[in-house]
mmCIF file with all atom_site columns, C-alpha atoms in Angstrom:
data_model
loop_
_atom_site.group_PDB
_atom_site.id
_atom_site.type_symbol
_atom_site.label_atom_id
_atom_site.label_alt_id
_atom_site.label_comp_id
_atom_site.label_asym_id
_atom_site.label_entity_id
_atom_site.label_seq_id
_atom_site.pdbx_PDB_ins_code
_atom_site.Cartn_x
_atom_site.Cartn_y
_atom_site.Cartn_z
_atom_site.occupancy
_atom_site.B_iso_or_equiv
_atom_site.pdbx_formal_charge
_atom_site.auth_seq_id
_atom_site.auth_comp_id
_atom_site.auth_asym_id
_atom_site.auth_atom_id
_atom_site.pdbx_PDB_model_num
ATOM 1   C CA . ASP A 1 1   ? 76.828  169.092 9.169  1.00 82.00 ? 1   ASP A CA 1
ATOM 2   C CA . PRO A 1 2   ? 78.682  167.372 12.055 1.00 86.00 ? 2   PRO A CA 1
ATOM 3   C CA . CYS A 1 3   ? 81.965  168.926 10.842 1.00 90.00 ? 3   CYS A CA 1
ATOM 4   C CA . GLN A 1 4   ? 80.674  172.490 11.098 1.00 87.00 ? 4   GLN A CA 1
ATOM 5   C CA . ASN A 1 5   ? 81.793  173.084 14.707 1.00 86.00 ? 5   ASN A CA 1
ATOM 6   C CA . PHE A 1 6   ? 84.312  170.246 14.925 1.00 91.00 ? 6   PHE A CA 1
ATOM 7   C CA . HIS A 1 7   ? 87.843  171.562 15.455 1.00 90.00 ? 7   HIS A CA 1
ATOM 8   C CA . CYS A 1 8   ? 90.944  169.925 13.980 1.00 92.00 ? 8   CYS A CA 1
ATOM 9   C CA . LYS A 1 9   ? 94.518  171.043 14.595 1.00 90.00 ? 9   LYS A CA 1
ATOM 10  C CA . ARG A 1 10  ? 96.607  172.576 11.833 1.00 89.00 ? 10  ARG A CA 1
ATOM 11  C CA . GLY A 1 11  ? 97.359  170.126 9.040  1.00 95.00 ? 11  GLY A CA 1
ATOM 12  C CA . LYS A 1 12  ? 94.160  168.155 9.592  1.00 95.00 ? 12  LYS A CA 1
ATOM 13  C CA . VAL A 1 13  ? 90.627  168.483 8.234  1.00 94.00 ? 13  VAL A CA 1
ATOM 14  C CA . CYS A 1 14  ? 87.310  167.135 9.450  1.00 94.00 ? 14  CYS A CA 1
ATOM 15  C CA . HIS A 1 15  ? 85.943  164.035 7.716  1.00 92.00 ? 15  HIS A CA 1
ATOM 16  C CA . LYS A 1 16  ? 82.676  162.138 8.268  1.00 91.00 ? 16  LYS A CA 1
ATOM 17  C CA . ASP A 1 17  ? 82.915  158.367 8.601  1.00 88.00 ? 17  ASP A CA 1
ATOM 18  C CA . LYS A 1 18  ? 80.271  155.919 7.300  1.00 88.00 ? 18  LYS A CA 1
ATOM 19  C CA . GLN A 1 19  ? 78.161  156.469 10.416 1.00 89.00 ? 19  GLN A CA 1
ATOM 20  C CA . GLY A 1 20  ? 78.287  160.241 9.874  1.00 87.00 ? 20  GLY A CA 1
ATOM 21  C CA . ASN A 1 21  ? 80.553  160.870 12.882 1.00 92.00 ? 21  ASN A CA 1
ATOM 22  C CA . PRO A 1 22  ? 83.232  163.588 12.517 1.00 93.00 ? 22  PRO A CA 1
ATOM 23  C CA . HIS A 1 23  ? 86.943  162.867 12.968 1.00 93.00 ? 23  HIS A CA 1
ATOM 24  C CA . CYS A 1 24  ? 90.200  164.480 11.852 1.00 95.00 ? 24  CYS A CA 1
ATOM 25  C CA . ILE A 1 25  ? 92.329  163.235 8.966  1.00 95.00 ? 25  ILE A CA 1
ATOM 26  C CA . CYS A 1 26  ? 95.467  164.689 7.398  1.00 96.00 ? 26  CYS A CA 1
ATOM 27  C CA . GLN A 1 27  ? 94.969  167.469 4.880  1.00 95.00 ? 27  GLN A CA 1
ATOM 28  C CA . ASP A 1 28  ? 95.950  166.372 1.375  1.00 96.00 ? 28  ASP A CA 1
ATOM 29  C CA . PRO A 1 29  ? 98.668  168.912 0.412  1.00 96.00 ? 29  PRO A CA 1
ATOM 30  C CA . ALA A 1 30  ? 97.633  168.633 -3.247 1.00 95.00 ? 30  ALA A CA 1
ATOM 31  C CA . ALA A 1 31  ? 94.068  169.684 -2.344 1.00 94.00 ? 31  ALA A CA 1
ATOM 32  C CA . CYS A 1 32  ? 95.121  172.944 -0.658 1.00 95.00 ? 32  CYS A CA 1
ATOM 33  C CA . PRO A 1 33  ? 93.737  176.109 -2.263 1.00 93.00 ? 33  PRO A CA 1
ATOM 34  C CA . SER A 1 34  ? 96.088  177.936 -4.615 1.00 92.00 ? 34  SER A CA 1
ATOM 35  C CA . THR A 1 35  ? 98.132  180.769 -3.120 1.00 92.00 ? 35  THR A CA 1
ATOM 36  C CA . LYS A 1 36  ? 99.919  183.916 -4.236 1.00 92.00 ? 36  LYS A CA 1
ATOM 37  C CA . ASP A 1 37  ? 103.725 184.156 -4.219 1.00 91.00 ? 37  ASP A CA 1
ATOM 38  C CA . TYR A 1 38  ? 103.677 186.341 -1.092 1.00 88.00 ? 38  TYR A CA 1
ATOM 39  C CA . GLU A 1 39  ? 101.833 183.568 0.780  1.00 93.00 ? 39  GLU A CA 1
ATOM 40  C CA . HIS A 1 40  ? 104.658 181.066 0.273  1.00 96.00 ? 40  HIS A CA 1
ATOM 41  C CA . VAL A 1 41  ? 106.417 179.823 3.410  1.00 95.00 ? 41  VAL A CA 1
ATOM 42  C CA . CYS A 1 42  ? 109.753 178.183 4.127  1.00 96.00 ? 42  CYS A CA 1
ATOM 43  C CA . GLY A 1 43  ? 109.899 174.982 6.177  1.00 95.00 ? 43  GLY A CA 1
ATOM 44  C CA . THR A 1 44  ? 112.706 173.938 8.493  1.00 92.00 ? 44  THR A CA 1
ATOM 45  C CA . ASP A 1 45  ? 113.600 171.390 5.781  1.00 95.00 ? 45  ASP A CA 1
ATOM 46  C CA . ASN A 1 46  ? 114.644 174.443 3.680  1.00 94.00 ? 46  ASN A CA 1
ATOM 47  C CA . LYS A 1 47  ? 111.858 173.703 1.206  1.00 96.00 ? 47  LYS A CA 1
ATOM 48  C CA . THR A 1 48  ? 109.412 176.335 -0.066 1.00 97.00 ? 48  THR A CA 1
ATOM 49  C CA . TYR A 1 49  ? 105.734 175.442 0.368  1.00 97.00 ? 49  TYR A CA 1
ATOM 50  C CA . ASP A 1 50  ? 102.871 177.179 -1.439 1.00 95.00 ? 50  ASP A CA 1
ATOM 51  C CA . GLY A 1 51  ? 101.318 178.083 1.910  1.00 95.00 ? 51  GLY A CA 1
ATOM 52  C CA . THR A 1 52  ? 100.803 176.962 5.507  1.00 95.00 ? 52  THR A CA 1
ATOM 53  C CA . CYS A 1 53  ? 98.056  174.534 4.404  1.00 96.00 ? 53  CYS A CA 1
ATOM 54  C CA . GLN A 1 54  ? 100.553 172.606 2.244  1.00 97.00 ? 54  GLN A CA 1
ATOM 55  C CA . LEU A 1 55  ? 103.276 172.736 4.915  1.00 97.00 ? 55  LEU A CA 1
ATOM 56  C CA . PHE A 1 56  ? 101.130 171.482 7.801  1.00 96.00 ? 56  PHE A CA 1
ATOM 57  C CA . GLY A 1 57  ? 99.371  168.929 5.588  1.00 97.00 ? 57  GLY A CA 1
ATOM 58  C CA . THR A 1 58  ? 102.815 167.530 4.689  1.00 97.00 ? 58  THR A CA 1
ATOM 59  C CA . LYS A 1 59  ? 103.843 167.531 8.369  1.00 96.00 ? 59  LYS A CA 1
ATOM 60  C CA . CYS A 1 60  ? 100.672 165.643 9.307  1.00 96.00 ? 60  CYS A CA 1
ATOM 61  C CA . ARG A 1 61  ? 101.332 162.946 6.708  1.00 96.00 ? 61  ARG A CA 1
ATOM 62  C CA . LEU A 1 62  ? 104.815 162.491 8.169  1.00 96.00 ? 62  LEU A CA 1
ATOM 63  C CA . GLU A 1 63  ? 103.417 162.152 11.716 1.00 93.00 ? 63  GLU A CA 1
ATOM 64  C CA . GLY A 1 64  ? 105.308 159.594 13.804 1.00 92.00 ? 64  GLY A CA 1
ATOM 65  C CA . THR A 1 65  ? 108.505 159.925 11.734 1.00 95.00 ? 65  THR A CA 1
ATOM 66  C CA . LYS A 1 66  ? 111.695 161.814 12.582 1.00 94.00 ? 66  LYS A CA 1
ATOM 67  C CA . MET A 1 67  ? 111.170 164.018 9.526  1.00 94.00 ? 67  MET A CA 1
ATOM 68  C CA . GLY A 1 68  ? 107.644 164.881 10.715 1.00 93.00 ? 68  GLY A CA 1
ATOM 69  C CA . ARG A 1 69  ? 108.844 165.816 14.198 1.00 91.00 ? 69  ARG A CA 1
ATOM 70  C CA . GLN A 1 70  ? 111.552 168.071 12.773 1.00 91.00 ? 70  GLN A CA 1
ATOM 71  C CA . LEU A 1 71  ? 109.375 169.820 10.183 1.00 94.00 ? 71  LEU A CA 1
ATOM 72  C CA . HIS A 1 72  ? 108.089 173.224 11.336 1.00 91.00 ? 72  HIS A CA 1
ATOM 73  C CA . LEU A 1 73  ? 107.281 176.584 9.798  1.00 92.00 ? 73  LEU A CA 1
ATOM 74  C CA . ASP A 1 74  ? 110.646 178.347 9.610  1.00 92.00 ? 74  ASP A CA 1
ATOM 75  C CA . TYR A 1 75  ? 109.654 181.744 8.234  1.00 93.00 ? 75  TYR A CA 1
ATOM 76  C CA . MET A 1 76  ? 107.205 183.558 5.982  1.00 93.00 ? 76  MET A CA 1
ATOM 77  C CA . GLY A 1 77  ? 108.173 183.844 2.321  1.00 93.00 ? 77  GLY A CA 1
ATOM 78  C CA . SER A 1 78  ? 110.086 181.601 -0.080 1.00 95.00 ? 78  SER A CA 1
ATOM 79  C CA . CYS A 1 79  ? 113.276 179.974 1.206  1.00 96.00 ? 79  CYS A CA 1
ATOM 80  C CA . LYS A 1 80  ? 116.404 182.054 0.748  1.00 94.00 ? 80  LYS A CA 1
ATOM 81  C CA . TYR A 1 81  ? 119.890 182.327 2.167  1.00 92.00 ? 81  TYR A CA 1
ATOM 82  C CA . ILE A 1 82  ? 119.765 183.509 5.782  1.00 90.00 ? 82  ILE A CA 1
ATOM 83  C CA . PRO A 1 83  ? 123.247 184.598 6.950  1.00 92.00 ? 83  PRO A CA 1
ATOM 84  C CA . PRO A 1 84  ? 124.523 183.134 10.228 1.00 92.00 ? 84  PRO A CA 1
ATOM 85  C CA . CYS A 1 85  ? 124.123 185.311 13.315 1.00 94.00 ? 85  CYS A CA 1
ATOM 86  C CA . THR A 1 86  ? 127.381 186.511 14.886 1.00 95.00 ? 86  THR A CA 1
ATOM 87  C CA . ASP A 1 87  ? 127.980 186.839 18.641 1.00 95.00 ? 87  ASP A CA 1
ATOM 88  C CA . TYR A 1 88  ? 128.009 190.626 18.291 1.00 94.00 ? 88  TYR A CA 1
ATOM 89  C CA . GLU A 1 89  ? 124.679 190.653 16.432 1.00 94.00 ? 89  GLU A CA 1
ATOM 90  C CA . VAL A 1 90  ? 122.911 188.380 18.910 1.00 94.00 ? 90  VAL A CA 1
ATOM 91  C CA . ASP A 1 91  ? 124.079 190.649 21.759 1.00 93.00 ? 91  ASP A CA 1
ATOM 92  C CA . GLN A 1 92  ? 122.532 193.674 20.015 1.00 94.00 ? 92  GLN A CA 1
ATOM 93  C CA . PHE A 1 93  ? 119.291 191.926 19.084 1.00 95.00 ? 93  PHE A CA 1
ATOM 94  C CA . PRO A 1 94  ? 117.410 192.603 22.382 1.00 96.00 ? 94  PRO A CA 1
ATOM 95  C CA . LEU A 1 95  ? 118.044 196.356 21.964 1.00 95.00 ? 95  LEU A CA 1
ATOM 96  C CA . ARG A 1 96  ? 116.220 196.463 18.614 1.00 94.00 ? 96  ARG A CA 1
ATOM 97  C CA . MET A 1 97  ? 113.532 194.021 19.721 1.00 95.00 ? 97  MET A CA 1
ATOM 98  C CA . ARG A 1 98  ? 112.666 195.975 22.877 1.00 96.00 ? 98  ARG A CA 1
ATOM 99  C CA . ASP A 1 99  ? 112.433 199.201 20.867 1.00 95.00 ? 99  ASP A CA 1
ATOM 100 C CA . TRP A 1 100 ? 110.261 197.476 18.229 1.00 95.00 ? 100 TRP A CA 1
ATOM 101 C CA . LEU A 1 101 ? 107.843 196.062 20.837 1.00 96.00 ? 101 LEU A CA 1
ATOM 102 C CA . LYS A 1 102 ? 107.516 199.443 22.517 1.00 96.00 ? 102 LYS A CA 1
ATOM 103 C CA . ASN A 1 103 ? 106.736 201.131 19.197 1.00 94.00 ? 103 ASN A CA 1
ATOM 104 C CA . ILE A 1 104 ? 104.149 198.496 18.231 1.00 95.00 ? 104 ILE A CA 1
ATOM 105 C CA . LEU A 1 105 ? 102.288 199.310 21.442 1.00 95.00 ? 105 LEU A CA 1
ATOM 106 C CA . MET A 1 106 ? 102.563 203.029 20.652 1.00 94.00 ? 106 MET A CA 1
ATOM 107 C CA . GLN A 1 107 ? 100.965 202.412 17.229 1.00 93.00 ? 107 GLN A CA 1
ATOM 108 C CA . TYR A 1 108 ? 98.169  200.328 18.784 1.00 93.00 ? 108 TYR A CA 1
ATOM 109 C CA . TYR A 1 109 ? 97.539  203.049 21.348 1.00 93.00 ? 109 TYR A CA 1
ATOM 110 C CA . GLU A 1 110 ? 97.324  205.738 18.646 1.00 91.00 ? 110 GLU A CA 1
ATOM 111 C CA . ARG A 1 111 ? 94.831  203.646 16.656 1.00 89.00 ? 111 ARG A CA 1
ATOM 112 C CA . ASP A 1 112 ? 92.749  203.068 19.777 1.00 87.00 ? 112 ASP A CA 1
ATOM 113 C CA . LEU A 1 113 ? 92.453  206.824 20.354 1.00 83.00 ? 113 LEU A CA 1
ATOM 114 C CA . ASN A 1 114 ? 90.019  206.929 17.416 1.00 77.00 ? 114 ASN A CA 1
ATOM 115 C CA . THR A 1 115 ? 88.517  203.445 17.385 1.00 74.00 ? 115 THR A CA 1
ATOM 116 C CA . SER A 1 116 ? 89.126  201.382 20.517 1.00 67.00 ? 116 SER A CA 1
ATOM 117 C CA . GLY A 1 117 ? 89.421  197.634 20.206 1.00 78.00 ? 117 GLY A CA 1
ATOM 118 C CA . ILE A 1 118 ? 93.040  196.553 19.752 1.00 86.00 ? 118 ILE A CA 1
ATOM 119 C CA . LEU A 1 119 ? 94.116  197.027 23.374 1.00 91.00 ? 119 LEU A CA 1
ATOM 120 C CA . THR A 1 120 ? 92.033  196.314 26.461 1.00 90.00 ? 120 THR A CA 1
ATOM 121 C CA . GLU A 1 121 ? 91.313  199.179 28.864 1.00 89.00 ? 121 GLU A CA 1
ATOM 122 C CA . LYS A 1 122 ? 93.910  197.819 31.291 1.00 91.00 ? 122 LYS A CA 1
ATOM 123 C CA . GLN A 1 123 ? 96.512  197.624 28.504 1.00 92.00 ? 123 GLN A CA 1
ATOM 124 C CA . ARG A 1 124 ? 95.701  201.156 27.313 1.00 92.00 ? 124 ARG A CA 1
ATOM 125 C CA . ASN A 1 125 ? 96.240  202.511 30.829 1.00 92.00 ? 125 ASN A CA 1
ATOM 126 C CA . LYS A 1 126 ? 99.669  200.827 30.967 1.00 92.00 ? 126 LYS A CA 1
ATOM 127 C CA . VAL A 1 127 ? 100.708 202.079 27.525 1.00 94.00 ? 127 VAL A CA 1
ATOM 128 C CA . LYS A 1 128 ? 99.341  205.608 28.131 1.00 93.00 ? 128 LYS A CA 1
ATOM 129 C CA . LYS A 1 129 ? 102.114 206.321 30.654 1.00 92.00 ? 129 LYS A CA 1
ATOM 130 C CA . ILE A 1 130 ? 104.768 205.407 28.097 1.00 93.00 ? 130 ILE A CA 1
ATOM 131 C CA . TYR A 1 131 ? 103.017 207.271 25.274 1.00 93.00 ? 131 TYR A CA 1
ATOM 132 C CA . GLN A 1 132 ? 102.682 210.508 27.221 1.00 92.00 ? 132 GLN A CA 1
ATOM 133 C CA . ASN A 1 133 ? 106.301 210.553 28.403 1.00 90.00 ? 133 ASN A CA 1
ATOM 134 C CA . ASP A 1 134 ? 107.955 213.431 26.529 1.00 80.00 ? 134 ASP A CA 1
ATOM 135 C CA . LYS A 1 135 ? 111.366 211.758 26.894 1.00 84.00 ? 135 LYS A CA 1
ATOM 136 C CA . ARG A 1 136 ? 110.207 208.724 24.909 1.00 87.00 ? 136 ARG A CA 1
ATOM 137 C CA . LEU A 1 137 ? 112.457 207.714 22.018 1.00 89.00 ? 137 LEU A CA 1
ATOM 138 C CA . VAL A 1 138 ? 110.219 207.898 18.935 1.00 88.00 ? 138 VAL A CA 1
ATOM 139 C CA . ALA A 1 139 ? 110.276 205.218 16.230 1.00 88.00 ? 139 ALA A CA 1
ATOM 140 C CA . GLY A 1 140 ? 113.255 205.331 13.893 1.00 88.00 ? 140 GLY A CA 1
ATOM 141 C CA . ASP A 1 141 ? 116.449 203.629 12.789 1.00 90.00 ? 141 ASP A CA 1
ATOM 142 C CA . HIS A 1 142 ? 118.511 204.368 15.894 1.00 93.00 ? 142 HIS A CA 1
ATOM 143 C CA . THR A 1 143 ? 122.111 203.421 16.607 1.00 94.00 ? 143 THR A CA 1
ATOM 144 C CA . VAL A 1 144 ? 122.880 200.628 19.057 1.00 93.00 ? 144 VAL A CA 1
ATOM 145 C CA . GLU A 1 145 ? 124.498 203.169 21.390 1.00 95.00 ? 145 GLU A CA 1
ATOM 146 C CA . LEU A 1 146 ? 121.344 205.326 21.487 1.00 95.00 ? 146 LEU A CA 1
ATOM 147 C CA . LEU A 1 147 ? 119.072 202.289 22.078 1.00 95.00 ? 147 LEU A CA 1
ATOM 148 C CA . LEU A 1 148 ? 121.290 201.134 24.947 1.00 94.00 ? 148 LEU A CA 1
ATOM 149 C CA . HIS A 1 149 ? 121.401 204.622 26.470 1.00 95.00 ? 149 HIS A CA 1
ATOM 150 C CA . ASP A 1 150 ? 117.610 204.947 26.255 1.00 95.00 ? 150 ASP A CA 1
ATOM 151 C CA . PHE A 1 151 ? 117.082 201.521 27.852 1.00 95.00 ? 151 PHE A CA 1
ATOM 152 C CA . GLU A 1 152 ? 119.341 202.428 30.769 1.00 94.00 ? 152 GLU A CA 1
ATOM 153 C CA . LYS A 1 153 ? 117.774 205.886 31.182 1.00 94.00 ? 153 LYS A CA 1
ATOM 154 C CA . ASN A 1 154 ? 114.119 204.887 30.630 1.00 94.00 ? 154 ASN A CA 1
ATOM 155 C CA . TYR A 1 155 ? 114.195 201.258 31.787 1.00 95.00 ? 155 TYR A CA 1
ATOM 156 C CA . HIS A 1 156 ? 110.602 201.401 33.134 1.00 94.00 ? 156 HIS A CA 1
ATOM 157 C CA . MET A 1 157 ? 109.246 202.101 29.612 1.00 95.00 ? 157 MET A CA 1
ATOM 158 C CA . TYR A 1 158 ? 110.483 198.755 28.305 1.00 96.00 ? 158 TYR A CA 1
ATOM 159 C CA . VAL A 1 159 ? 109.244 196.415 31.051 1.00 96.00 ? 159 VAL A CA 1
ATOM 160 C CA . TYR A 1 160 ? 105.587 196.317 30.021 1.00 97.00 ? 160 TYR A CA 1
ATOM 161 C CA . PRO A 1 161 ? 106.177 195.840 26.237 1.00 97.00 ? 161 PRO A CA 1
ATOM 162 C CA . VAL A 1 162 ? 108.378 192.793 26.964 1.00 97.00 ? 162 VAL A CA 1
ATOM 163 C CA . HIS A 1 163 ? 105.760 191.293 29.313 1.00 97.00 ? 163 HIS A CA 1
ATOM 164 C CA . TRP A 1 164 ? 102.953 192.155 26.886 1.00 96.00 ? 164 TRP A CA 1
ATOM 165 C CA . GLN A 1 165 ? 104.569 190.272 23.982 1.00 97.00 ? 165 GLN A CA 1
ATOM 166 C CA . PHE A 1 166 ? 105.111 187.173 26.124 1.00 97.00 ? 166 PHE A CA 1
ATOM 167 C CA . HIS A 1 167 ? 101.450 187.060 27.137 1.00 96.00 ? 167 HIS A CA 1
ATOM 168 C CA . GLN A 1 168 ? 100.312 187.695 23.540 1.00 95.00 ? 168 GLN A CA 1
ATOM 169 C CA . LEU A 1 169 ? 102.189 184.544 22.502 1.00 96.00 ? 169 LEU A CA 1
ATOM 170 C CA . ASP A 1 170 ? 101.310 182.418 25.560 1.00 96.00 ? 170 ASP A CA 1
ATOM 171 C CA . GLN A 1 171 ? 97.911  181.199 24.349 1.00 90.00 ? 171 GLN A CA 1
ATOM 172 C CA . HIS A 1 172 ? 97.778  177.432 23.764 1.00 81.00 ? 172 HIS A CA 1
ATOM 173 C CA . PRO A 1 173 ? 97.621  176.816 26.697 1.00 88.00 ? 173 PRO A CA 1
ATOM 174 C CA . VAL A 1 174 ? 98.150  179.868 28.943 1.00 93.00 ? 174 VAL A CA 1
ATOM 175 C CA . ASP A 1 175 ? 100.810 178.397 31.243 1.00 95.00 ? 175 ASP A CA 1
ATOM 176 C CA . ARG A 1 176 ? 103.643 180.983 31.441 1.00 95.00 ? 176 ARG A CA 1
ATOM 177 C CA . LEU A 1 177 ? 105.668 178.809 29.060 1.00 96.00 ? 177 LEU A CA 1
ATOM 178 C CA . LEU A 1 178 ? 106.277 179.368 25.332 1.00 96.00 ? 178 LEU A CA 1
ATOM 179 C CA . THR A 1 179 ? 106.471 176.334 23.044 1.00 92.00 ? 179 THR A CA 1
ATOM 180 C CA . HIS A 1 180 ? 107.963 176.270 19.552 1.00 84.00 ? 180 HIS A CA 1
ATOM 181 C CA . SER A 1 181 ? 104.473 176.587 18.021 1.00 84.00 ? 181 SER A CA 1
ATOM 182 C CA . GLU A 1 182 ? 103.555 179.529 20.272 1.00 92.00 ? 182 GLU A CA 1
ATOM 183 C CA . LEU A 1 183 ? 106.742 181.367 19.251 1.00 92.00 ? 183 LEU A CA 1
ATOM 184 C CA . ALA A 1 184 ? 106.163 180.617 15.552 1.00 88.00 ? 184 ALA A CA 1
ATOM 185 C CA . PRO A 1 185 ? 103.837 183.573 14.723 1.00 88.00 ? 185 PRO A CA 1
ATOM 186 C CA . LEU A 1 186 ? 106.435 186.084 15.941 1.00 91.00 ? 186 LEU A CA 1
ATOM 187 C CA . ARG A 1 187 ? 109.532 184.236 14.828 1.00 91.00 ? 187 ARG A CA 1
ATOM 188 C CA . ALA A 1 188 ? 108.310 183.244 11.345 1.00 91.00 ? 188 ALA A CA 1
ATOM 189 C CA . SER A 1 189 ? 107.388 186.803 10.403 1.00 91.00 ? 189 SER A CA 1
ATOM 190 C CA . LEU A 1 190 ? 110.713 188.277 11.597 1.00 91.00 ? 190 LEU A CA 1
ATOM 191 C CA . VAL A 1 191 ? 113.386 185.801 10.408 1.00 92.00 ? 191 VAL A CA 1
ATOM 192 C CA . PRO A 1 192 ? 113.880 187.418 6.951  1.00 88.00 ? 192 PRO A CA 1
ATOM 193 C CA . MET A 1 193 ? 114.452 190.827 8.622  1.00 89.00 ? 193 MET A CA 1
ATOM 194 C CA . GLU A 1 194 ? 116.058 189.736 11.902 1.00 91.00 ? 194 GLU A CA 1
ATOM 195 C CA . HIS A 1 195 ? 118.183 186.691 11.155 1.00 92.00 ? 195 HIS A CA 1
ATOM 196 C CA . CYS A 1 196 ? 119.339 186.464 14.807 1.00 94.00 ? 196 CYS A CA 1
ATOM 197 C CA . ILE A 1 197 ? 115.871 185.714 16.168 1.00 94.00 ? 197 ILE A CA 1
ATOM 198 C CA . THR A 1 198 ? 116.261 181.914 15.937 1.00 91.00 ? 198 THR A CA 1
ATOM 199 C CA . ARG A 1 199 ? 119.571 181.856 17.803 1.00 94.00 ? 199 ARG A CA 1
ATOM 200 C CA . PHE A 1 200 ? 118.251 184.409 20.298 1.00 95.00 ? 200 PHE A CA 1
ATOM 201 C CA . PHE A 1 201 ? 115.285 182.211 21.256 1.00 93.00 ? 201 PHE A CA 1
ATOM 202 C CA . GLN A 1 202 ? 117.493 179.104 21.399 1.00 93.00 ? 202 GLN A CA 1
ATOM 203 C CA . GLU A 1 203 ? 119.838 180.832 23.847 1.00 95.00 ? 203 GLU A CA 1
ATOM 204 C CA . CYS A 1 204 ? 116.879 182.173 25.867 1.00 95.00 ? 204 CYS A CA 1
ATOM 205 C CA . ASP A 1 205 ? 116.021 178.576 26.735 1.00 95.00 ? 205 ASP A CA 1
ATOM 206 C CA . GLY A 1 206 ? 118.571 178.390 29.551 1.00 92.00 ? 206 GLY A CA 1
ATOM 207 C CA . ASP A 1 207 ? 117.638 174.904 30.806 1.00 94.00 ? 207 ASP A CA 1
ATOM 208 C CA . GLN A 1 208 ? 117.297 173.527 27.236 1.00 94.00 ? 208 GLN A CA 1
ATOM 209 C CA . ASP A 1 209 ? 113.839 172.037 27.888 1.00 94.00 ? 209 ASP A CA 1
ATOM 210 C CA . LYS A 1 210 ? 112.509 173.450 24.569 1.00 91.00 ? 210 LYS A CA 1
ATOM 211 C CA . LEU A 1 211 ? 110.231 175.803 26.510 1.00 96.00 ? 211 LEU A CA 1
ATOM 212 C CA . ILE A 1 212 ? 110.832 179.477 27.303 1.00 97.00 ? 212 ILE A CA 1
ATOM 213 C CA . ALA A 1 213 ? 109.525 180.409 30.739 1.00 97.00 ? 213 ALA A CA 1
ATOM 214 C CA . LEU A 1 214 ? 108.561 183.985 31.602 1.00 96.00 ? 214 LEU A CA 1
ATOM 215 C CA . LYS A 1 215 ? 111.716 184.347 33.737 1.00 95.00 ? 215 LYS A CA 1
ATOM 216 C CA . GLU A 1 216 ? 113.917 183.146 30.841 1.00 97.00 ? 216 GLU A CA 1
ATOM 217 C CA . TRP A 1 217 ? 112.149 185.517 28.427 1.00 97.00 ? 217 TRP A CA 1
ATOM 218 C CA . CYS A 1 218 ? 112.622 188.534 30.698 1.00 97.00 ? 218 CYS A CA 1
ATOM 219 C CA . ARG A 1 219 ? 116.253 187.675 31.415 1.00 96.00 ? 219 ARG A CA 1
ATOM 220 C CA . CYS A 1 220 ? 116.959 187.587 27.655 1.00 96.00 ? 220 CYS A CA 1
ATOM 221 C CA . PHE A 1 221 ? 115.534 191.081 27.270 1.00 97.00 ? 221 PHE A CA 1
ATOM 222 C CA . GLY A 1 222 ? 117.457 192.461 30.238 1.00 96.00 ? 222 GLY A CA 1
ATOM 223 C CA . ILE A 1 223 ? 114.403 192.825 32.485 1.00 96.00 ? 223 ILE A CA 1
ATOM 224 C CA . LYS A 1 224 ? 115.276 192.423 36.149 1.00 91.00 ? 224 LYS A CA 1
ATOM 225 C CA . GLU A 1 225 ? 113.395 190.040 38.433 1.00 81.00 ? 225 GLU A CA 1
#
């Protein structure tokens, strides 16, 4: 089967022409497999799609139009009212995000103690220093004041988690720049819980080139040069 190892981008599927040669065509949204309610996604057109297959198939069919360019995955789950983010909330967002990233790495490290595989050896060595620090703020619903105090007191513990998340997202291609599609996996899963994440990333893009460079990312999280 010539389509077996032929890769098509999201929203497209492989199709054999009359000569048997593979090429990519738009996915028919109506032909997407059925999904459960929890697999529904919300598009930037504020429309609920049955899943990412239907969303990206629709986007592909609109290719070359303004509507197609503007249609992206907004967040996971059915569309709902997302309250606007206030100036105060967007200022506090990096505090929670830094703490969350640090605690994700702590969880990965704990899992790797029994069955290694999530983190590389180099990553484990970096995280080990944070994990073994007895002054580390453990996971919990902490006040903004406590998160700020801990960041100022234990600044060095937050540098690696911020860098780690950037490099986890910087994949297609690896160029020290984050595109909208590279940010999507993180952003889309967090919007329903952290409604400031969209505005935060927009304001991170200091030069408004629709790309977030590593320096811009670090500056947004309060990491010094």
